mmCIF file of C-alpha atoms in Angstrom:
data_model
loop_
_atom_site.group_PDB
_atom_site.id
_atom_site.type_symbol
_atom_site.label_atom_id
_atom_site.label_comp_id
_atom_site.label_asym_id
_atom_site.label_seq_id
_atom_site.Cartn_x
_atom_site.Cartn_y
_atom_site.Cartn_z
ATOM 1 C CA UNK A 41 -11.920 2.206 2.029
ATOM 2 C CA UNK A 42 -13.464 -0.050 -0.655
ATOM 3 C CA UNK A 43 -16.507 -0.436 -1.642
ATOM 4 C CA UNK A 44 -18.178 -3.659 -1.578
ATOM 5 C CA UNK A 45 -21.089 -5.564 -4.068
ATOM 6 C CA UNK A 46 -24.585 -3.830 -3.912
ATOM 7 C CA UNK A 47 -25.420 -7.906 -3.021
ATOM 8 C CA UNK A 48 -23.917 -8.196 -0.482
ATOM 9 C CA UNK A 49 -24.979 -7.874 3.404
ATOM 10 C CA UNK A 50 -21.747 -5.555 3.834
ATOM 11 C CA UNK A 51 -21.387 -2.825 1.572
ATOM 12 C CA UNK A 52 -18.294 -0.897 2.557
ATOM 13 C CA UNK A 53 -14.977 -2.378 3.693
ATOM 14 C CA UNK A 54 -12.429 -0.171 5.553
ATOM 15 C CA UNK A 55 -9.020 -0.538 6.777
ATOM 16 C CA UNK A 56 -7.339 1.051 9.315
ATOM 17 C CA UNK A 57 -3.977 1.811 10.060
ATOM 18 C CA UNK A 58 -3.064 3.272 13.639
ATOM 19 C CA UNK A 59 -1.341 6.078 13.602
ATOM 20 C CA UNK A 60 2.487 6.778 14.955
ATOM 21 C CA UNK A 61 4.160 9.309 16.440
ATOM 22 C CA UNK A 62 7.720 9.008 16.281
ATOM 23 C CA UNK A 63 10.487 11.297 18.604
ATOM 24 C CA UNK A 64 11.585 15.044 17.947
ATOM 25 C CA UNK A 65 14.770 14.587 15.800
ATOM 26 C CA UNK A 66 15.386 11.217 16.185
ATOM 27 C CA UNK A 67 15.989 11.210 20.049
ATOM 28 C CA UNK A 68 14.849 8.129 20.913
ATOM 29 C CA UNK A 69 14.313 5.016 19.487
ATOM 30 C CA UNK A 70 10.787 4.242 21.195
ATOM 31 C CA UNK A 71 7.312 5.666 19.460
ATOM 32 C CA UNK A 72 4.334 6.028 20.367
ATOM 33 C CA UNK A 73 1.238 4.400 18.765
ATOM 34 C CA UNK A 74 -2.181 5.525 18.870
ATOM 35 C CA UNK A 75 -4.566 2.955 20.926
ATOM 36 C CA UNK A 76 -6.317 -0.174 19.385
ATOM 37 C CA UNK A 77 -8.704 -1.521 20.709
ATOM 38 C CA UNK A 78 -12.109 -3.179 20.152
ATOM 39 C CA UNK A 79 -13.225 -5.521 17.497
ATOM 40 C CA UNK A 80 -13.249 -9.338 16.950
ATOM 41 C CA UNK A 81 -10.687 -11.915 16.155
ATOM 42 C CA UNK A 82 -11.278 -13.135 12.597
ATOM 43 C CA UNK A 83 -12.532 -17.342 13.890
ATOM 44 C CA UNK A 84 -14.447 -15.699 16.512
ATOM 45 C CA UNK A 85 -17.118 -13.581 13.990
ATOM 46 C CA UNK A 86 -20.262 -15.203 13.711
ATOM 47 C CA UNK A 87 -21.735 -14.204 10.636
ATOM 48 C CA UNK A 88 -20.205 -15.996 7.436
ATOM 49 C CA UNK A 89 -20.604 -13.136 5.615
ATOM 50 C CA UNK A 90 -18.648 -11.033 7.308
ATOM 51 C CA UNK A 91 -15.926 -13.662 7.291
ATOM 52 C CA UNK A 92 -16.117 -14.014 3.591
ATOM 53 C CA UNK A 93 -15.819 -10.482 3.013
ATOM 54 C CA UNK A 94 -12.405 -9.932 5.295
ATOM 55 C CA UNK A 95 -11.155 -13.442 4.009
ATOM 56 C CA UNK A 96 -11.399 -12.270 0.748
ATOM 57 C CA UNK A 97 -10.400 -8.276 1.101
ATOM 58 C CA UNK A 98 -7.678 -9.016 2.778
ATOM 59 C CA UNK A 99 -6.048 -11.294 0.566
ATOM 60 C CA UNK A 100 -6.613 -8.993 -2.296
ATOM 61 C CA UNK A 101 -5.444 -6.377 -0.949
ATOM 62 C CA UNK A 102 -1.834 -7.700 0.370
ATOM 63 C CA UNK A 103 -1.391 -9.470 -2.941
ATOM 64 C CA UNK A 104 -2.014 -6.412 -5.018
ATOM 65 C CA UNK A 105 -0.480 -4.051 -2.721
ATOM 66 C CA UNK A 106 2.743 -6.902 -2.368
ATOM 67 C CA UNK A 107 3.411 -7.712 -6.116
ATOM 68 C CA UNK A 108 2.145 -5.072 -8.409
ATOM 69 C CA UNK A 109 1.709 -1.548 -6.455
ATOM 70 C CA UNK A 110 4.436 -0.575 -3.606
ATOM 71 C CA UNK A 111 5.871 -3.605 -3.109
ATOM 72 C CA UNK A 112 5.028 -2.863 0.670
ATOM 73 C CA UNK A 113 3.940 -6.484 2.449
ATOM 74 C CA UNK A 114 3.160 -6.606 6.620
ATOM 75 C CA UNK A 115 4.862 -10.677 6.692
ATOM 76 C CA UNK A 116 3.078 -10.861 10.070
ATOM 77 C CA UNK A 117 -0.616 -10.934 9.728
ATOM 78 C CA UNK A 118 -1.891 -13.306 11.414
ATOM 79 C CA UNK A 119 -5.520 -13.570 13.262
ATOM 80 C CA UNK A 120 -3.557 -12.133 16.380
ATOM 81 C CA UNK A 121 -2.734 -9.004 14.279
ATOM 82 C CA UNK A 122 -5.888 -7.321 12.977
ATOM 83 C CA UNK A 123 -9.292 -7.268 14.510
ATOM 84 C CA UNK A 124 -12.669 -7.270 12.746
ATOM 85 C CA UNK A 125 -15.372 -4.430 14.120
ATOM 86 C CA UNK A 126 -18.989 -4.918 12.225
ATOM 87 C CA UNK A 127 -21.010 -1.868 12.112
ATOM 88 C CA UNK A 128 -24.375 -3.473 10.760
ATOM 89 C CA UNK A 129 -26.868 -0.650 11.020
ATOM 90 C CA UNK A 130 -23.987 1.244 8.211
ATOM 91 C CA UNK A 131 -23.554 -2.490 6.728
ATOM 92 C CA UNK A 132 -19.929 -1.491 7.317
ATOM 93 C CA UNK A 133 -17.247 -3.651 7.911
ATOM 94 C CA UNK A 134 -14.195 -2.138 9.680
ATOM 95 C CA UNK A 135 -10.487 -3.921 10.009
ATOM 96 C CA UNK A 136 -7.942 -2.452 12.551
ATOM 97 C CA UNK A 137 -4.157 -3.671 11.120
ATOM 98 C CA UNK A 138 -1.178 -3.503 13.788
ATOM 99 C CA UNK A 139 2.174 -4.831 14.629
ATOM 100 C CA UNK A 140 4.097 -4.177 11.728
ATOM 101 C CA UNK A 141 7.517 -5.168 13.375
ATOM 102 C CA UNK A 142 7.736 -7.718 10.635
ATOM 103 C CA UNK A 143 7.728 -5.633 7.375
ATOM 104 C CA UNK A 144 8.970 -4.717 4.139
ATOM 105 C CA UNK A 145 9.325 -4.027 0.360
ATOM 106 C CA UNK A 146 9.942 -5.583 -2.611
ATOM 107 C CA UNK A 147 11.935 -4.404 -5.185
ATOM 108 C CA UNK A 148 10.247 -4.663 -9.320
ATOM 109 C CA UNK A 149 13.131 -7.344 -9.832
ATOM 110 C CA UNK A 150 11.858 -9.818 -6.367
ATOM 111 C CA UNK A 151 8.337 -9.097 -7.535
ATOM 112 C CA UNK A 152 8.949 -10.260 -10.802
ATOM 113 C CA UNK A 153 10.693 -13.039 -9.419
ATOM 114 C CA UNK A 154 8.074 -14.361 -7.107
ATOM 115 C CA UNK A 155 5.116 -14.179 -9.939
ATOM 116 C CA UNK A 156 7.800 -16.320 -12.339
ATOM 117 C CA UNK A 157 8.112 -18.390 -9.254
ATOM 118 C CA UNK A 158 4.318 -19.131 -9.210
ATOM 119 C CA UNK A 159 3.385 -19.186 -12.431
ATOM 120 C CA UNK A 160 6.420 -22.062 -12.585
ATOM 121 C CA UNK A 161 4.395 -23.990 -10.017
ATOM 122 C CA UNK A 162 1.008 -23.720 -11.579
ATOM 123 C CA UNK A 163 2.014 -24.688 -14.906
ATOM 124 C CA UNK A 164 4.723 -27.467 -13.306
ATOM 125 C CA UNK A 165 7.434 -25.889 -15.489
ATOM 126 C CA UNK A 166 11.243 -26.321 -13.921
ATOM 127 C CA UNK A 167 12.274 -23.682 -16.290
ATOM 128 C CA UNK A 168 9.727 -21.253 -15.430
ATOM 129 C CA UNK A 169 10.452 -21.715 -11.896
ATOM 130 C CA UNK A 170 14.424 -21.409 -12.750
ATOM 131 C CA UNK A 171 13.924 -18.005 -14.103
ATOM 132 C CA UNK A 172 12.165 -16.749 -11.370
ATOM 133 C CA UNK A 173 14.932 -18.192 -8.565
ATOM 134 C CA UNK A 174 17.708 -17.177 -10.755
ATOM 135 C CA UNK A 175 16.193 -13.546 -10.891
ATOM 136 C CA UNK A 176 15.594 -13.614 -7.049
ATOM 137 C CA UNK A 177 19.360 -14.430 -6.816
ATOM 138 C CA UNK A 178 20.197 -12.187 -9.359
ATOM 139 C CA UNK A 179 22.097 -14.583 -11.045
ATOM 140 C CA UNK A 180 22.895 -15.099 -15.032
ATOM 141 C CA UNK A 181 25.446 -17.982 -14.309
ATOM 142 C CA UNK A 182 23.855 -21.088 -17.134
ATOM 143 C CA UNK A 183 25.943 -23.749 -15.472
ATOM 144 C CA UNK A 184 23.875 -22.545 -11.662
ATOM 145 C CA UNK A 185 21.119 -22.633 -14.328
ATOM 146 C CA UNK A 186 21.300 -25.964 -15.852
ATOM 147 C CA UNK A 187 21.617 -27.365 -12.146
ATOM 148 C CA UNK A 188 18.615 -25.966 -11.148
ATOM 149 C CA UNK A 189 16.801 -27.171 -13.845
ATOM 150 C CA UNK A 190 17.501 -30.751 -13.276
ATOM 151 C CA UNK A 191 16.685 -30.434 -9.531
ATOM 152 C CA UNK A 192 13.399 -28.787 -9.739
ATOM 153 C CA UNK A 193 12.728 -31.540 -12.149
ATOM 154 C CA UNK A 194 13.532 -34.456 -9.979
ATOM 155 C CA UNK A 195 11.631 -32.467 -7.017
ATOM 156 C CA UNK A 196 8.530 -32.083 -9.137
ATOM 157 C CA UNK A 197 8.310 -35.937 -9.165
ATOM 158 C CA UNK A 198 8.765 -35.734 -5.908
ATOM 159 C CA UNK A 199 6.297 -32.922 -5.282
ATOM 160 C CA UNK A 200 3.978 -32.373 -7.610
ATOM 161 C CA UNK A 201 2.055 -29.931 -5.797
ATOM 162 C CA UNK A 202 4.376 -27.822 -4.652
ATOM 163 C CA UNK A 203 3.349 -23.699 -4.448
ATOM 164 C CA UNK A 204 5.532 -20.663 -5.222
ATOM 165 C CA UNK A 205 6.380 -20.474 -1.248
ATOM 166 C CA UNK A 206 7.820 -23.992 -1.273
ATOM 167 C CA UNK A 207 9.896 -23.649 -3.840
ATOM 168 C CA UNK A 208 11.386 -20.190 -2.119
ATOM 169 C CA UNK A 209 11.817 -22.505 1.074
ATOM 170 C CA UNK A 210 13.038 -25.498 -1.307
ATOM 171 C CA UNK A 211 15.279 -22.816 -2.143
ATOM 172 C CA UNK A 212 16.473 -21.660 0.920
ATOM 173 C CA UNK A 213 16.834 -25.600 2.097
ATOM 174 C CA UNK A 214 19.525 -26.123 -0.978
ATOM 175 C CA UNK A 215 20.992 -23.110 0.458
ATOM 176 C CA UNK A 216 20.949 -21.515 -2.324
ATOM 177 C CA UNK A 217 20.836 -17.349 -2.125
ATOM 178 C CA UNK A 218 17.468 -15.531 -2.423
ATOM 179 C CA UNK A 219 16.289 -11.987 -0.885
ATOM 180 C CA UNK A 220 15.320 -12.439 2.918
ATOM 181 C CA UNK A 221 11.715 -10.168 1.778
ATOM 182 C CA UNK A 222 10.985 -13.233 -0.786
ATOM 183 C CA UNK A 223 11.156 -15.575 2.401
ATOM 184 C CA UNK A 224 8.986 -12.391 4.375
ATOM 185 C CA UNK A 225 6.649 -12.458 1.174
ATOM 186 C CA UNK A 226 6.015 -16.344 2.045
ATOM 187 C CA UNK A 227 5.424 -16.431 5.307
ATOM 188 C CA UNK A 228 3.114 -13.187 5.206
ATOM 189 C CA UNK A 229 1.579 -15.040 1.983
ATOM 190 C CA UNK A 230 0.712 -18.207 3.867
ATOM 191 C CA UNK A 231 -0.339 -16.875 7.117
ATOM 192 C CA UNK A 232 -3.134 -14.922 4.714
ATOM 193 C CA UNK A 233 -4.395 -18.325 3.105
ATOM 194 C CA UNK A 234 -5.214 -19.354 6.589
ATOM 195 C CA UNK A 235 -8.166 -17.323 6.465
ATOM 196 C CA UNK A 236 -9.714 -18.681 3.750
ATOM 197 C CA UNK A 237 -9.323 -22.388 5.307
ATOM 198 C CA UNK A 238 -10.568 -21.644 8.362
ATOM 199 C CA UNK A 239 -14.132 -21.174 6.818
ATOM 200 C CA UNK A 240 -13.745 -23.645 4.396
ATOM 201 C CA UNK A 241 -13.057 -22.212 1.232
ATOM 202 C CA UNK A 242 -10.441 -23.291 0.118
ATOM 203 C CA UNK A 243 -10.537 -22.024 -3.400
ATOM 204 C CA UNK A 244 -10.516 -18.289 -2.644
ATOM 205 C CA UNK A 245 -7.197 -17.891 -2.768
ATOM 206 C CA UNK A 246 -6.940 -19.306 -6.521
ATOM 207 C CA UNK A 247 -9.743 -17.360 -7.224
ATOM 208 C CA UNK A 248 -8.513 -13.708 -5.816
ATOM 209 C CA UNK A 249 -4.896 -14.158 -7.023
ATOM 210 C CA UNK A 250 -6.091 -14.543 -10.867
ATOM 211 C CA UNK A 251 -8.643 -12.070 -10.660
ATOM 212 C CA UNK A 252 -5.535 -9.563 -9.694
ATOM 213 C CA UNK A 253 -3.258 -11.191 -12.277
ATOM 214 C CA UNK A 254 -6.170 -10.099 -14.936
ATOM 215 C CA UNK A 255 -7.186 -7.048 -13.551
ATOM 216 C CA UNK A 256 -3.009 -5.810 -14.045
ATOM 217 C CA UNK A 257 -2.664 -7.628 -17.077
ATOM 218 C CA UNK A 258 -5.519 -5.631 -18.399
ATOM 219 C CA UNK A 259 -4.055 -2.831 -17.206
ATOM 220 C CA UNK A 260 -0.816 -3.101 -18.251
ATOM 221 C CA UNK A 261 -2.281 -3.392 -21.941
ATOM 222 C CA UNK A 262 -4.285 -0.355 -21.408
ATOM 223 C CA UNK A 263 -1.767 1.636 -19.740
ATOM 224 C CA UNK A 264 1.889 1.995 -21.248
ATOM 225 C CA UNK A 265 2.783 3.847 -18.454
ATOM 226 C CA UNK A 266 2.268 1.340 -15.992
ATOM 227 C CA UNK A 267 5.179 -0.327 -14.291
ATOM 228 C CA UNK A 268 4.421 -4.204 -14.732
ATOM 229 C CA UNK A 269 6.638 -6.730 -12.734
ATOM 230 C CA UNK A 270 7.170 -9.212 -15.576
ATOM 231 C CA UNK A 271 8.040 -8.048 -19.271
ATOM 232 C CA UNK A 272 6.211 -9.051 -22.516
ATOM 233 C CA UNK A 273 8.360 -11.134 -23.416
ATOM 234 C CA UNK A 274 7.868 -13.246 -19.826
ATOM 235 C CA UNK A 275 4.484 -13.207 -20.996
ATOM 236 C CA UNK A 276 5.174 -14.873 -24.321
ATOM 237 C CA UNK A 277 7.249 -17.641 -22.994
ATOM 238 C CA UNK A 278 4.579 -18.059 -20.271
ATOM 239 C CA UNK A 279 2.064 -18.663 -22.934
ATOM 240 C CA UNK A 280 4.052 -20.921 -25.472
ATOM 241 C CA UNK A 281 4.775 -23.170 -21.988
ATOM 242 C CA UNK A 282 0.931 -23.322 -21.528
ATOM 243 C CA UNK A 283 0.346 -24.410 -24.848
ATOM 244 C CA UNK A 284 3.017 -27.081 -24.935
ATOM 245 C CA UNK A 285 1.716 -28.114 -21.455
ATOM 246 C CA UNK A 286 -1.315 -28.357 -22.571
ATOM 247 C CA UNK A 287 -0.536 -30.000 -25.834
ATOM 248 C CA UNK A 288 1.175 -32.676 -24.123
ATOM 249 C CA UNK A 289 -1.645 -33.798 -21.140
ATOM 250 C CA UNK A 290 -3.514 -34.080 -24.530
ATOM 251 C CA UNK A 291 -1.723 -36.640 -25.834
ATOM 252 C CA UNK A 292 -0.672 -38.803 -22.690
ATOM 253 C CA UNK A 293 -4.626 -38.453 -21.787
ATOM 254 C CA UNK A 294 -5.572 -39.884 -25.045
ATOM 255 C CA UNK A 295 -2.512 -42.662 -24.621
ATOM 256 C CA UNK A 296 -3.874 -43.964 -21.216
ATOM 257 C CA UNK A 297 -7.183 -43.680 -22.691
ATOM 258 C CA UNK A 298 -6.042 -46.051 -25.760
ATOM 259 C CA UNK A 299 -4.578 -48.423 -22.785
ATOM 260 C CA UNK A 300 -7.059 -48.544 -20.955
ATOM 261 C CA UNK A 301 -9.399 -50.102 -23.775
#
Protein backbone atom coordinates (compact mmCIF):
# COMPACT_ATOMS: atom_id res chain seq x y z
CA UNK A 1 0.00 0.00 0.00
CA UNK A 2 1.50 3.45 -0.71
CA UNK A 3 0.36 6.43 -0.22
CA UNK A 4 -0.01 8.84 -2.91
CA UNK A 5 0.38 13.09 -3.18
CA UNK A 6 -2.37 15.00 -1.18
CA UNK A 7 -2.62 16.65 -5.10
CA UNK A 8 -3.44 14.24 -6.62
CA UNK A 9 -7.04 12.81 -7.77
CA UNK A 10 -5.82 9.28 -6.32
CA UNK A 11 -4.57 9.24 -2.99
CA UNK A 12 -3.75 5.66 -2.10
CA UNK A 13 -2.11 3.09 -4.37
CA UNK A 14 -2.35 -0.66 -3.51
CA UNK A 15 -0.98 -3.76 -4.84
CA UNK A 16 -2.13 -6.99 -4.69
CA UNK A 17 -0.69 -10.21 -4.79
CA UNK A 18 -3.06 -13.39 -5.07
CA UNK A 19 -2.58 -15.70 -2.78
CA UNK A 20 -1.28 -19.58 -3.25
CA UNK A 21 -1.88 -22.58 -1.82
CA UNK A 22 0.59 -25.07 -2.54
CA UNK A 23 0.13 -29.26 -1.82
CA UNK A 24 0.45 -31.11 1.66
CA UNK A 25 4.17 -32.17 1.68
CA UNK A 26 5.06 -31.61 -1.60
CA UNK A 27 2.62 -34.16 -3.28
CA UNK A 28 1.97 -32.64 -6.25
CA UNK A 29 3.39 -30.31 -8.39
CA UNK A 30 0.06 -28.30 -9.28
CA UNK A 31 -1.22 -25.26 -6.79
CA UNK A 32 -3.88 -23.64 -6.41
CA UNK A 33 -4.32 -19.84 -6.78
CA UNK A 34 -6.85 -17.73 -5.32
CA UNK A 35 -9.28 -16.10 -8.14
CA UNK A 36 -8.55 -12.79 -10.07
CA UNK A 37 -10.74 -11.22 -11.49
CA UNK A 38 -12.13 -7.74 -12.26
CA UNK A 39 -10.36 -4.59 -13.12
CA UNK A 40 -9.09 -2.87 -16.33
CA UNK A 41 -6.27 -3.42 -18.69
CA UNK A 42 -3.77 -0.59 -18.25
CA UNK A 43 -4.54 1.20 -22.39
CA UNK A 44 -8.07 0.61 -21.71
CA UNK A 45 -8.42 3.22 -18.38
CA UNK A 46 -9.86 6.34 -19.28
CA UNK A 47 -8.79 8.75 -16.91
CA UNK A 48 -5.05 10.00 -17.43
CA UNK A 49 -4.64 10.24 -14.05
CA UNK A 50 -5.11 7.07 -13.13
CA UNK A 51 -2.74 5.99 -15.88
CA UNK A 52 -0.07 8.28 -14.65
CA UNK A 53 -0.28 7.07 -11.27
CA UNK A 54 0.11 3.05 -12.20
CA UNK A 55 2.67 4.10 -15.01
CA UNK A 56 4.63 5.63 -12.58
CA UNK A 57 4.08 3.21 -9.28
CA UNK A 58 4.77 0.52 -11.02
CA UNK A 59 7.96 1.33 -12.40
CA UNK A 60 9.16 2.47 -9.07
CA UNK A 61 8.32 -0.10 -7.43
CA UNK A 62 9.98 -3.06 -9.68
CA UNK A 63 13.09 -0.94 -9.98
CA UNK A 64 13.50 -0.46 -6.28
CA UNK A 65 12.26 -3.74 -5.32
CA UNK A 66 14.73 -5.31 -8.49
CA UNK A 67 18.09 -3.48 -7.78
CA UNK A 68 18.34 -2.25 -4.28
CA UNK A 69 15.81 -4.28 -1.85
CA UNK A 70 15.25 -8.24 -2.53
CA UNK A 71 16.51 -8.48 -5.67
CA UNK A 72 13.03 -10.17 -6.43
CA UNK A 73 11.87 -8.99 -10.27
CA UNK A 74 8.35 -10.63 -11.98
CA UNK A 75 10.33 -10.45 -15.92
CA UNK A 76 6.76 -10.88 -17.21
CA UNK A 77 4.66 -7.88 -16.61
CA UNK A 78 3.16 -6.96 -19.26
CA UNK A 79 -0.46 -5.14 -19.73
CA UNK A 80 -1.81 -8.84 -20.00
CA UNK A 81 -0.48 -9.47 -16.44
CA UNK A 82 -1.94 -7.00 -13.94
CA UNK A 83 -5.25 -5.29 -14.03
CA UNK A 84 -6.12 -1.78 -12.83
CA UNK A 85 -9.52 -1.54 -10.45
CA UNK A 86 -10.34 2.40 -9.59
CA UNK A 87 -12.26 2.87 -6.51
CA UNK A 88 -13.06 6.73 -6.92
CA UNK A 89 -15.50 7.43 -4.13
CA UNK A 90 -12.04 6.09 -1.68
CA UNK A 91 -9.81 7.94 -4.49
CA UNK A 92 -8.15 4.52 -4.36
CA UNK A 93 -6.36 2.97 -6.93
CA UNK A 94 -6.05 -0.85 -6.73
CA UNK A 95 -3.50 -3.17 -9.00
CA UNK A 96 -4.07 -7.01 -9.08
CA UNK A 97 -0.31 -8.64 -10.14
CA UNK A 98 -0.39 -12.40 -11.51
CA UNK A 99 1.45 -14.89 -13.53
CA UNK A 100 4.65 -15.01 -12.02
CA UNK A 101 5.87 -18.12 -14.08
CA UNK A 102 8.60 -15.85 -15.28
CA UNK A 103 10.50 -14.84 -12.06
CA UNK A 104 13.45 -14.35 -10.09
CA UNK A 105 16.29 -12.82 -7.97
CA UNK A 106 19.22 -11.09 -8.24
CA UNK A 107 22.10 -11.63 -6.40
CA UNK A 108 24.11 -8.01 -4.70
CA UNK A 109 26.95 -8.92 -7.31
CA UNK A 110 24.17 -8.94 -10.78
CA UNK A 111 22.60 -5.91 -9.15
CA UNK A 112 25.66 -4.17 -8.94
CA UNK A 113 26.41 -5.21 -12.26
CA UNK A 114 23.34 -4.01 -14.03
CA UNK A 115 23.47 -0.30 -12.28
CA UNK A 116 27.45 -0.23 -13.61
CA UNK A 117 25.87 -1.39 -16.78
CA UNK A 118 23.58 1.72 -16.92
CA UNK A 119 25.35 4.20 -15.52
CA UNK A 120 28.07 3.05 -18.48
CA UNK A 121 25.34 3.89 -20.98
CA UNK A 122 24.25 7.19 -19.61
CA UNK A 123 27.56 8.60 -19.26
CA UNK A 124 28.77 6.71 -22.81
CA UNK A 125 31.74 5.28 -20.88
CA UNK A 126 33.13 1.71 -22.45
CA UNK A 127 34.91 1.25 -19.25
CA UNK A 128 32.09 1.81 -17.05
CA UNK A 129 30.07 -0.49 -19.02
CA UNK A 130 33.17 -3.13 -18.97
CA UNK A 131 33.06 -3.27 -15.27
CA UNK A 132 29.64 -3.90 -15.01
CA UNK A 133 29.69 -6.98 -17.86
CA UNK A 134 32.84 -8.25 -16.44
CA UNK A 135 31.13 -8.37 -12.90
CA UNK A 136 27.95 -9.99 -14.45
CA UNK A 137 30.38 -12.65 -15.82
CA UNK A 138 32.26 -12.72 -12.88
CA UNK A 139 35.26 -12.36 -14.62
CA UNK A 140 38.81 -10.60 -13.56
CA UNK A 141 40.59 -11.86 -16.82
CA UNK A 142 42.35 -7.98 -18.23
CA UNK A 143 43.09 -9.48 -21.60
CA UNK A 144 38.70 -10.43 -21.79
CA UNK A 145 38.91 -6.87 -20.38
CA UNK A 146 40.91 -4.95 -22.78
CA UNK A 147 38.72 -6.69 -25.61
CA UNK A 148 35.75 -5.49 -24.33
CA UNK A 149 36.84 -2.21 -24.05
CA UNK A 150 37.70 -1.73 -27.60
CA UNK A 151 34.36 -3.27 -28.74
CA UNK A 152 32.02 -1.28 -26.70
CA UNK A 153 34.00 1.55 -28.09
CA UNK A 154 33.60 0.83 -31.73
CA UNK A 155 29.75 -0.08 -30.88
CA UNK A 156 29.23 3.27 -29.22
CA UNK A 157 30.00 4.87 -32.65
CA UNK A 158 27.86 2.68 -33.87
CA UNK A 159 25.17 3.17 -31.24
CA UNK A 160 25.26 5.98 -29.46
CA UNK A 161 22.13 5.54 -27.73
CA UNK A 162 22.29 2.40 -26.63
CA UNK A 163 20.53 1.54 -22.85
CA UNK A 164 21.79 -0.80 -20.11
CA UNK A 165 19.39 -3.67 -21.70
CA UNK A 166 21.14 -3.45 -25.06
CA UNK A 167 24.27 -3.74 -23.99
CA UNK A 168 23.17 -7.08 -21.80
CA UNK A 169 21.64 -8.29 -25.26
CA UNK A 170 24.86 -6.81 -27.15
CA UNK A 171 26.29 -9.03 -24.71
CA UNK A 172 24.55 -12.03 -25.10
CA UNK A 173 24.83 -11.49 -29.18
CA UNK A 174 28.93 -11.65 -28.77
CA UNK A 175 28.12 -14.65 -26.86
CA UNK A 176 29.75 -13.69 -24.28
CA UNK A 177 28.57 -15.24 -20.59
CA UNK A 178 26.21 -13.21 -18.35
CA UNK A 179 23.51 -14.46 -15.62
CA UNK A 180 20.21 -15.63 -17.45
CA UNK A 181 18.20 -13.13 -14.42
CA UNK A 182 20.32 -10.06 -16.02
CA UNK A 183 18.64 -11.06 -19.47
CA UNK A 184 15.07 -11.67 -17.10
CA UNK A 185 15.93 -8.14 -15.51
CA UNK A 186 15.79 -6.71 -19.28
CA UNK A 187 13.04 -8.01 -20.61
CA UNK A 188 10.88 -7.40 -17.32
CA UNK A 189 12.68 -3.81 -17.44
CA UNK A 190 11.48 -3.02 -20.94
CA UNK A 191 8.12 -4.48 -20.93
CA UNK A 192 7.64 -1.79 -17.78
CA UNK A 193 8.79 1.29 -20.01
CA UNK A 194 5.96 0.39 -22.25
CA UNK A 195 3.69 1.94 -19.95
CA UNK A 196 5.00 5.08 -19.83
CA UNK A 197 4.97 5.31 -23.87
CA UNK A 198 1.76 4.31 -24.27
CA UNK A 199 0.50 7.66 -22.70
CA UNK A 200 3.09 9.60 -23.99
CA UNK A 201 5.51 10.27 -21.50
CA UNK A 202 8.25 9.30 -22.39
CA UNK A 203 10.47 10.83 -19.79
CA UNK A 204 9.07 9.02 -16.74
CA UNK A 205 11.19 6.44 -16.80
CA UNK A 206 14.43 8.81 -16.57
CA UNK A 207 12.70 10.59 -14.13
CA UNK A 208 11.61 7.55 -11.60
CA UNK A 209 14.92 5.65 -12.02
CA UNK A 210 17.05 8.78 -10.62
CA UNK A 211 14.69 9.69 -8.11
CA UNK A 212 15.40 5.90 -6.70
CA UNK A 213 19.12 6.18 -7.43
CA UNK A 214 18.95 9.42 -4.94
CA UNK A 215 16.58 8.31 -2.61
CA UNK A 216 19.33 4.98 -1.89
CA UNK A 217 22.19 7.04 -2.34
CA UNK A 218 20.87 9.17 0.41
CA UNK A 219 20.28 6.39 2.24
CA UNK A 220 23.19 4.62 1.96
CA UNK A 221 25.01 7.84 3.42
CA UNK A 222 22.64 7.94 6.22
CA UNK A 223 22.57 4.40 6.97
CA UNK A 224 25.93 2.33 7.39
CA UNK A 225 24.03 -0.54 7.78
CA UNK A 226 22.48 -0.57 4.59
CA UNK A 227 23.49 -3.08 1.97
CA UNK A 228 24.23 -0.84 -1.23
CA UNK A 229 24.77 -2.67 -4.64
CA UNK A 230 27.77 -0.61 -5.78
CA UNK A 231 30.76 0.31 -3.34
CA UNK A 232 32.19 3.83 -2.65
CA UNK A 233 34.71 3.46 -4.47
CA UNK A 234 32.26 2.66 -7.77
CA UNK A 235 30.93 5.83 -6.77
CA UNK A 236 34.20 7.73 -7.01
CA UNK A 237 35.20 6.47 -10.34
CA UNK A 238 31.59 7.15 -11.45
CA UNK A 239 32.07 10.72 -10.54
CA UNK A 240 35.72 11.43 -11.82
CA UNK A 241 34.16 9.82 -15.38
CA UNK A 242 31.39 12.52 -15.16
CA UNK A 243 33.70 15.17 -14.69
CA UNK A 244 36.09 14.19 -17.44
CA UNK A 245 32.95 13.65 -19.61
CA UNK A 246 31.88 16.63 -18.94
CA UNK A 247 35.15 18.43 -19.19
CA UNK A 248 35.61 17.19 -22.55
CA UNK A 249 31.88 18.11 -24.38
CA UNK A 250 33.23 21.46 -22.98
CA UNK A 251 35.93 21.77 -25.00
CA UNK A 252 34.80 20.06 -28.39
CA UNK A 253 31.52 22.42 -27.88
CA UNK A 254 33.63 25.43 -27.70
CA UNK A 255 35.93 23.92 -30.81
CA UNK A 256 32.86 23.57 -33.18
CA UNK A 257 31.76 26.76 -31.85
CA UNK A 258 35.28 28.44 -32.89
CA UNK A 259 34.59 26.59 -36.46
CA UNK A 260 31.69 27.51 -36.96
CA UNK A 261 32.62 31.38 -36.87
Amino acid sequence: AIKLSPDSKFNHLEVKVPSVYLPPNGQSHLHVQEFATGGQKFSDLADAKAQHVVAQEMLHMWFEEALFKSGFLNADLHQGNFRVVLLEEGSKVKILLYDFGLSTILTKREQRAFILIGAGAELKSSSTITDGLMEAMDSTDKVLRKKLIESIENELKINPTYEAEDWIAWCLQKNYFISEKLGAFARGSLLLKQLPEVIGEVEMFDHVMKDIATKNLVRMIADRKYDFPITKGDLAKLATTKIKKSCVDLFRSFFRMDKKK
